[in-house]
Amino acid sequence: MTAPWDYPDFDEHEGLHFFRDAEAGLTAIIAIHSTKLGPAAGGTRFWHYADPEAAITDALRLSRGMSFKNAMAGLPMGGGKGVVLADAGRTKTPALLAAFGRAVDSLGGRYVTAEDVGMSDADMVAISTETRHVAGLPVGQGAAGGDPGPLTALGVYLGVAAAVRRGLRRESLEGVHVAIQGVGSVGGGLARRLAADGARLTIADADGARAASLAAELGAQVVGADEILTVQADVLSPCALGAILTADSIASLAVPIVAGGANNQLATPEDGARLHARGVLYAPDYVINAGGIINVGLEYLGQGDRAEVERRIGQIPARLEQIWEESAVSGDPAAQVADRIAMRLIGRG
Ligand code: NAD
């Protein structure tokens, strides 16, 4: 058996917690990477994994990413992540969610949860019956909080515009060709904002009907999910899965810019160097996609309203600029520069 600390992604996690409630049908993991800056915050993923090792690896990678994301977003929060190991039928019951709420509560506020893939704001309400350490709850108009997707999309949109300014020397998005992989909550919101600015869009989604209906609404072109990574465009915006930037996919990219909302886009750290070597301007994922955590983070901390959330999301372009500038000066890949800054912020540099 592999000890938790021998996992390649362990990276000095402060804690890795396992929960089981047979009666409620819950098997879950909560990984806490760092609480240096505050309570470890990060959503909970509800997913059917091939085996428990895959779930542990996912929890470790995602919680480390949250440490970096929260630090770079200037939030007084550390990084953590919840993973609920769903059965093959993805059965989700009120009892299971309540049991997960108790698991979160048992950590006494060291971990704060919210939505991630497979979890909705209604699920957060169910979890909140057992713990107050939960955000992403439905809120009134003008308040911070609620579904993080649209605010993640806002940050990604601002980041794409910043990349276009730097990489293409273009102030406007009019006529800029953006290829979007995945048009769900984040990719769909991004597409609508870009279309409103007159950008030309090519989109792909594993759910063909979803892509077709958005394309009809926005006048976008649809390509197959297997084609989107090789579309010749100005920007590729990955907004679906992680680990899509590999040695192979990077070699066949036909864009000068990669800027999208998906978490963990680089399959390995070397892929950041591969993008750099190809001259691709890369927006580190956890910097550009921080809008959602800024929203739910301020909700949890009670530190401001929707206007404050938007003001902070407005700082994402400047943060990207700082990374790109340091990358240009040092010659190091943008991904590496971002990791270096984040590590310094969490006291591990
Ligand atoms: P979502 O489930 O709403 O949308 C994802 C879309 O991607 C779906 O329409 C799905 O059909 C599509 N998809 C899946 N596999 C695909 C493939 N191989 N090719 C093309 N399309 C595919 O999820 P979301 O909330 O929009 O999140 C998208 C990404 O952004 C995820 O990586 C998520 O971790 C990341 N993210 C989301 C948020 C947020 O606030 N929602 C915040 C930070 C990061």
XYZ file of C-alpha atoms and ligand atoms in Angstrom:
393
model
C 0.000 0.000 0.000
C 1.226 3.490 -0.823
C 1.446 5.694 2.270
C -0.356 9.029 1.731
C 2.920 10.978 2.024
C 4.485 8.826 -0.698
C 1.973 10.001 -3.304
C 3.795 12.054 -5.966
C 1.321 14.901 -5.361
C 1.548 14.885 -1.545
C 3.712 18.020 -1.484
C 3.742 18.458 2.290
C -0.017 18.590 2.799
C -0.913 19.586 6.351
C -3.638 16.987 6.487
C -5.354 14.290 4.475
C -8.625 13.159 6.031
C -10.752 10.120 5.147
C -14.432 9.825 6.012
C -16.812 6.914 5.826
C -20.477 6.767 6.832
C -21.817 3.444 5.587
C -25.404 4.200 6.570
C -25.409 7.466 4.631
C -23.435 5.947 1.739
C -20.605 8.448 2.129
C -16.960 7.851 1.273
C -15.038 11.122 1.153
C -11.627 12.710 1.361
C -10.726 16.192 2.531
C -7.205 17.320 1.698
C -5.737 20.340 3.452
C -2.627 21.614 1.713
C -1.974 24.795 3.673
C -3.648 26.953 6.322
C -0.766 29.433 6.417
C -2.922 32.312 5.144
C -6.219 31.247 6.756
C -8.800 28.444 6.682
C -8.223 26.028 3.806
C -10.874 26.844 1.210
C -11.820 24.899 -1.899
C -14.875 23.241 -3.361
C -15.976 19.640 -3.130
C -15.969 17.418 -6.188
C -18.619 14.697 -6.504
C -17.206 12.170 -8.939
C -17.096 8.476 -9.743
C -13.402 7.503 -9.719
C -11.877 4.393 -11.275
C -10.169 3.598 -7.958
C -9.488 5.251 -4.573
C -5.920 6.139 -5.590
C -7.276 8.332 -8.394
C -9.528 10.106 -5.883
C -6.640 10.706 -3.470
C -4.448 12.053 -6.264
C -7.254 14.353 -7.430
C -7.829 15.672 -3.895
C -4.103 16.327 -3.390
C -3.591 18.069 -6.726
C -6.726 20.168 -6.409
C -6.060 21.280 -2.832
C -2.507 22.357 -3.649
C -3.961 24.294 -6.586
C -6.366 26.005 -4.164
C -3.471 27.112 -1.915
C -1.886 28.752 -4.938
C -5.162 30.170 -6.250
C -6.260 31.711 -2.953
C -2.826 33.172 -2.261
C -2.609 34.723 -5.737
C -6.130 36.121 -5.396
C -5.063 37.952 -2.239
C -7.561 36.064 -0.073
C -6.755 35.410 3.594
C -7.415 31.717 2.996
C -5.373 28.569 2.631
C -5.978 25.709 0.226
C -8.009 22.539 0.574
C -10.380 20.376 -1.390
C -13.123 17.867 -0.744
C -13.740 14.809 -2.874
C -16.819 12.610 -2.494
C -16.348 9.214 -4.120
C -19.647 8.691 -5.922
C -20.942 5.256 -6.896
C -21.264 4.365 -10.564
C -24.830 5.716 -10.608
C -23.701 8.957 -8.896
C -26.329 8.531 -6.185
C -26.529 11.721 -4.158
C -28.965 11.759 -1.239
C -29.777 14.298 1.489
C -28.321 11.806 4.008
C -25.034 11.629 2.088
C -24.778 15.427 1.875
C -25.582 15.784 5.585
C -22.891 13.207 6.416
C -20.424 15.180 4.325
C -21.470 18.332 6.216
C -20.622 16.560 9.472
C -17.245 15.565 8.046
C -16.514 19.214 7.166
C -17.700 20.330 10.593
C -15.450 17.834 12.376
C -12.453 19.820 11.099
C -13.626 22.805 13.142
C -13.243 25.431 10.404
C -9.792 24.391 9.172
C -11.575 23.545 5.895
C -14.325 25.547 4.166
C -16.223 23.919 1.324
C -18.178 25.157 -1.708
C -19.296 23.885 -5.134
C -17.080 22.028 -7.570
C -17.796 19.612 -10.412
C -20.920 17.600 -9.553
C -22.050 19.852 -6.698
C -24.715 22.568 -6.913
C -25.749 25.468 -4.695
C -28.708 23.344 -3.558
C -26.179 20.733 -2.379
C -24.380 23.439 -0.391
C -27.670 24.260 1.317
C -28.026 20.581 2.304
C -24.436 20.545 3.638
C -25.105 23.757 5.585
C -27.627 21.914 7.773
C -24.604 20.336 9.492
C -21.861 22.941 9.303
C -21.359 26.671 8.961
C -18.054 26.145 7.156
C -19.641 26.226 3.713
C -19.985 28.934 1.047
C -21.571 29.175 -2.374
C -25.012 29.319 -0.777
C -27.784 31.155 -2.612
C -27.660 34.856 -1.720
C -29.701 37.968 -2.390
C -28.993 40.359 -5.240
C -25.954 42.545 -4.683
C -24.414 40.225 -2.079
C -21.207 38.230 -2.440
C -21.741 34.512 -2.909
C -23.914 32.058 -4.777
C -22.998 30.147 -7.917
C -19.298 30.873 -8.590
C -19.445 29.955 -12.312
C -20.531 33.324 -13.772
C -17.880 35.172 -11.744
C -15.194 32.731 -12.809
C -16.307 33.480 -16.372
C -15.948 37.234 -15.727
C -12.347 36.791 -14.538
C -11.473 34.551 -17.482
C -12.961 37.106 -19.881
C -10.857 39.903 -18.356
C -7.813 37.614 -18.515
C -8.389 36.777 -22.181
C -8.630 40.502 -22.952
C -5.349 41.099 -21.080
C -3.636 38.288 -23.002
C -4.866 39.733 -26.294
C -3.497 43.156 -25.334
C -0.104 41.712 -24.467
C 0.179 38.930 -27.021
C -1.495 40.489 -30.050
C -1.135 44.186 -29.183
C -4.875 44.594 -29.712
C -6.961 46.758 -27.397
C -10.310 45.430 -28.591
C -11.672 41.897 -28.813
C -13.601 42.740 -31.970
C -12.715 40.161 -34.630
C -10.373 38.245 -32.312
C -10.847 34.510 -32.911
C -11.277 32.495 -29.684
C -11.614 28.690 -29.604
C -13.418 27.522 -26.452
C -13.242 23.930 -25.204
C -16.302 23.317 -23.025
C -19.229 25.738 -22.916
C -20.759 24.936 -19.521
C -21.040 27.397 -16.680
C -17.621 29.016 -17.210
C -17.097 28.515 -20.967
C -20.679 29.504 -21.782
C -20.463 32.686 -19.711
C -17.145 33.519 -21.337
C -18.562 32.934 -24.828
C -21.471 35.323 -24.218
C -19.163 38.097 -22.994
C -16.754 37.620 -25.907
C -19.604 37.573 -28.427
C -20.933 40.839 -26.990
C -17.506 42.371 -27.782
C -17.613 41.141 -31.383
C -15.120 38.278 -31.019
C -15.295 35.409 -33.492
C -15.972 32.119 -31.690
C -15.314 28.466 -32.409
C -16.700 26.188 -29.701
C -16.762 22.507 -28.814
C -18.499 20.558 -26.088
C -18.792 16.855 -25.282
C -22.508 17.649 -25.042
C -23.217 18.349 -28.720
C -26.702 19.756 -28.097
C -25.303 22.295 -25.625
C -22.702 23.478 -28.148
C -25.291 23.656 -30.948
C -27.763 25.744 -28.965
C -25.098 28.221 -27.792
C -23.727 28.457 -31.335
C -27.203 29.301 -32.632
C -27.589 31.980 -29.949
C -24.191 33.609 -30.552
C -23.457 32.846 -34.195
C -20.458 30.691 -33.260
C -18.961 27.863 -35.261
C -19.043 24.366 -33.725
C -16.290 21.775 -34.123
C -15.923 18.297 -32.637
C -14.486 17.865 -29.141
C -11.447 16.156 -30.668
C -10.760 19.076 -33.048
C -10.889 22.127 -30.799
C -7.294 21.882 -29.562
C -5.926 22.184 -33.090
C -8.178 24.976 -34.380
C -6.193 27.827 -35.894
C -7.240 30.844 -33.829
C -5.892 33.768 -31.787
C -6.734 32.253 -28.406
C -7.468 28.756 -27.113
C -9.607 28.853 -23.980
C -9.772 25.481 -22.189
C -12.938 25.527 -20.058
C -13.680 21.808 -19.666
C -11.179 19.323 -18.319
C -7.791 19.365 -16.662
C -4.550 17.876 -18.027
C -5.350 18.792 -21.640
C -1.991 20.474 -22.280
C 0.409 17.592 -22.947
C 3.562 17.150 -25.035
C 1.364 15.977 -27.942
C -1.396 18.570 -27.714
C 1.089 21.434 -27.250
C 3.005 20.331 -30.347
C -0.148 20.654 -32.445
C -1.552 23.906 -31.012
C -2.255 26.525 -33.675
C -2.720 29.554 -31.379
C -0.367 32.160 -29.890
C -2.346 32.368 -26.602
C -3.817 29.831 -24.155
C -6.109 31.434 -21.568
C -9.010 29.525 -20.053
C -10.871 28.603 -16.903
C -10.263 24.852 -16.496
C -8.319 23.766 -13.419
C -4.986 21.954 -13.752
C -4.644 22.456 -17.519
C -0.994 21.393 -17.588
C -0.624 17.597 -17.498
C 2.845 17.979 -15.944
C 5.000 20.958 -14.871
C 7.157 20.336 -17.978
C 4.176 21.280 -20.132
C 4.450 24.858 -18.871
C 7.996 24.883 -20.248
C 6.811 23.326 -23.519
C 4.255 26.114 -24.039
C 6.929 28.692 -23.296
C 9.389 27.058 -25.714
C 6.740 27.240 -28.449
C 6.282 30.955 -27.752
C 2.699 30.526 -26.528
C 1.508 33.176 -24.057
C -0.049 31.156 -21.227
C -2.346 32.517 -18.515
C -1.703 30.290 -15.465
C -5.045 28.616 -14.758
C -5.300 29.275 -11.046
C -4.652 32.981 -11.576
C -7.152 33.578 -14.389
C -9.913 31.367 -12.919
C -9.962 32.835 -9.382
C -13.230 34.784 -9.838
C -15.394 32.051 -8.328
C -13.306 31.592 -5.188
C -13.089 35.354 -4.721
C -16.894 35.365 -4.764
C -17.428 32.520 -2.291
C -14.387 33.489 -0.208
C -15.781 36.973 0.472
C -19.185 35.401 1.157
C -17.685 33.115 3.827
C -15.515 35.822 5.349
C -18.353 38.366 5.285
C -15.933 40.833 3.712
C -17.883 42.698 1.087
C -20.652 42.673 -1.446
C -20.946 41.835 -5.121
C -19.365 45.173 -6.111
C -16.311 44.319 -3.981
C -16.145 40.854 -5.595
C -16.123 42.472 -9.041
C -13.514 45.023 -7.966
C -11.201 42.214 -6.854
C -11.827 40.184 -9.992
C -10.817 43.326 -11.874
C -7.307 42.846 -10.463
C -6.783 39.541 -12.306
C -5.381 41.216 -15.476
C -2.744 43.117 -13.472
C -1.701 39.906 -11.731
C -1.322 38.158 -15.089
C 0.663 41.120 -16.425
C 3.043 40.874 -13.467
C 3.605 37.171 -14.201
C 4.111 37.706 -17.942
C 6.487 40.582 -17.305
C 8.556 38.540 -14.845
C 8.533 35.674 -17.344
C 9.785 37.988 -20.100
C 12.563 39.373 -17.912
C 13.683 36.064 -16.364
C 13.095 33.857 -19.410
C 11.216 31.403 -17.172
C 7.854 29.958 -18.241
C 4.820 31.876 -16.972
C 3.568 28.750 -15.170
C 6.827 28.477 -13.261
C 6.840 32.182 -12.388
C 3.287 31.903 -11.009
C 4.185 28.841 -8.902
C 7.226 30.675 -7.555
C 5.202 33.726 -6.494
C 2.469 31.536 -4.961
C 4.966 29.401 -3.034
C 6.532 32.556 -1.634
C 3.125 33.850 -0.542
C 2.327 30.648 1.382
C 5.707 30.680 3.070
C 7.198 27.763 1.166
C 9.365 29.663 -1.310
P -19.567 22.643 -16.326
O -19.808 21.218 -15.956
O -20.659 23.639 -16.179
O -19.071 22.721 -17.852
C -18.079 21.900 -18.389
C -18.456 21.644 -19.836
O -17.376 20.952 -20.456
C -19.703 20.766 -19.995
O -20.594 21.392 -20.898
C -19.147 19.450 -20.556
O -20.051 18.809 -21.431
C -17.920 19.952 -21.298
N -16.906 18.918 -21.551
C -16.521 17.891 -20.758
N -15.562 17.188 -21.363
C -15.315 17.778 -22.551
C -14.426 17.530 -23.621
N -13.582 16.498 -23.587
N -14.451 18.361 -24.680
C -15.306 19.386 -24.739
N -16.174 19.669 -23.751
C -16.180 18.880 -22.674
O -18.266 23.068 -15.493
P -17.742 24.552 -15.217
O -18.215 24.986 -13.871
O -18.003 25.406 -16.410
O -16.174 24.296 -15.087
C -15.351 24.142 -16.230
C -13.897 24.063 -15.805
O -13.549 25.235 -15.068
C -13.570 22.884 -14.868
O -12.237 22.475 -15.131
C -13.637 23.508 -13.484
O -12.839 22.787 -12.548
C -13.043 24.871 -13.783
N -13.422 25.905 -12.813
C -14.729 26.197 -12.588
C -15.051 27.189 -11.668
C -16.478 27.581 -11.397
O -16.667 28.587 -10.698
N -17.471 26.889 -11.936
C -14.032 27.881 -10.986
C -12.694 27.570 -11.266
C -12.414 26.583 -12.188
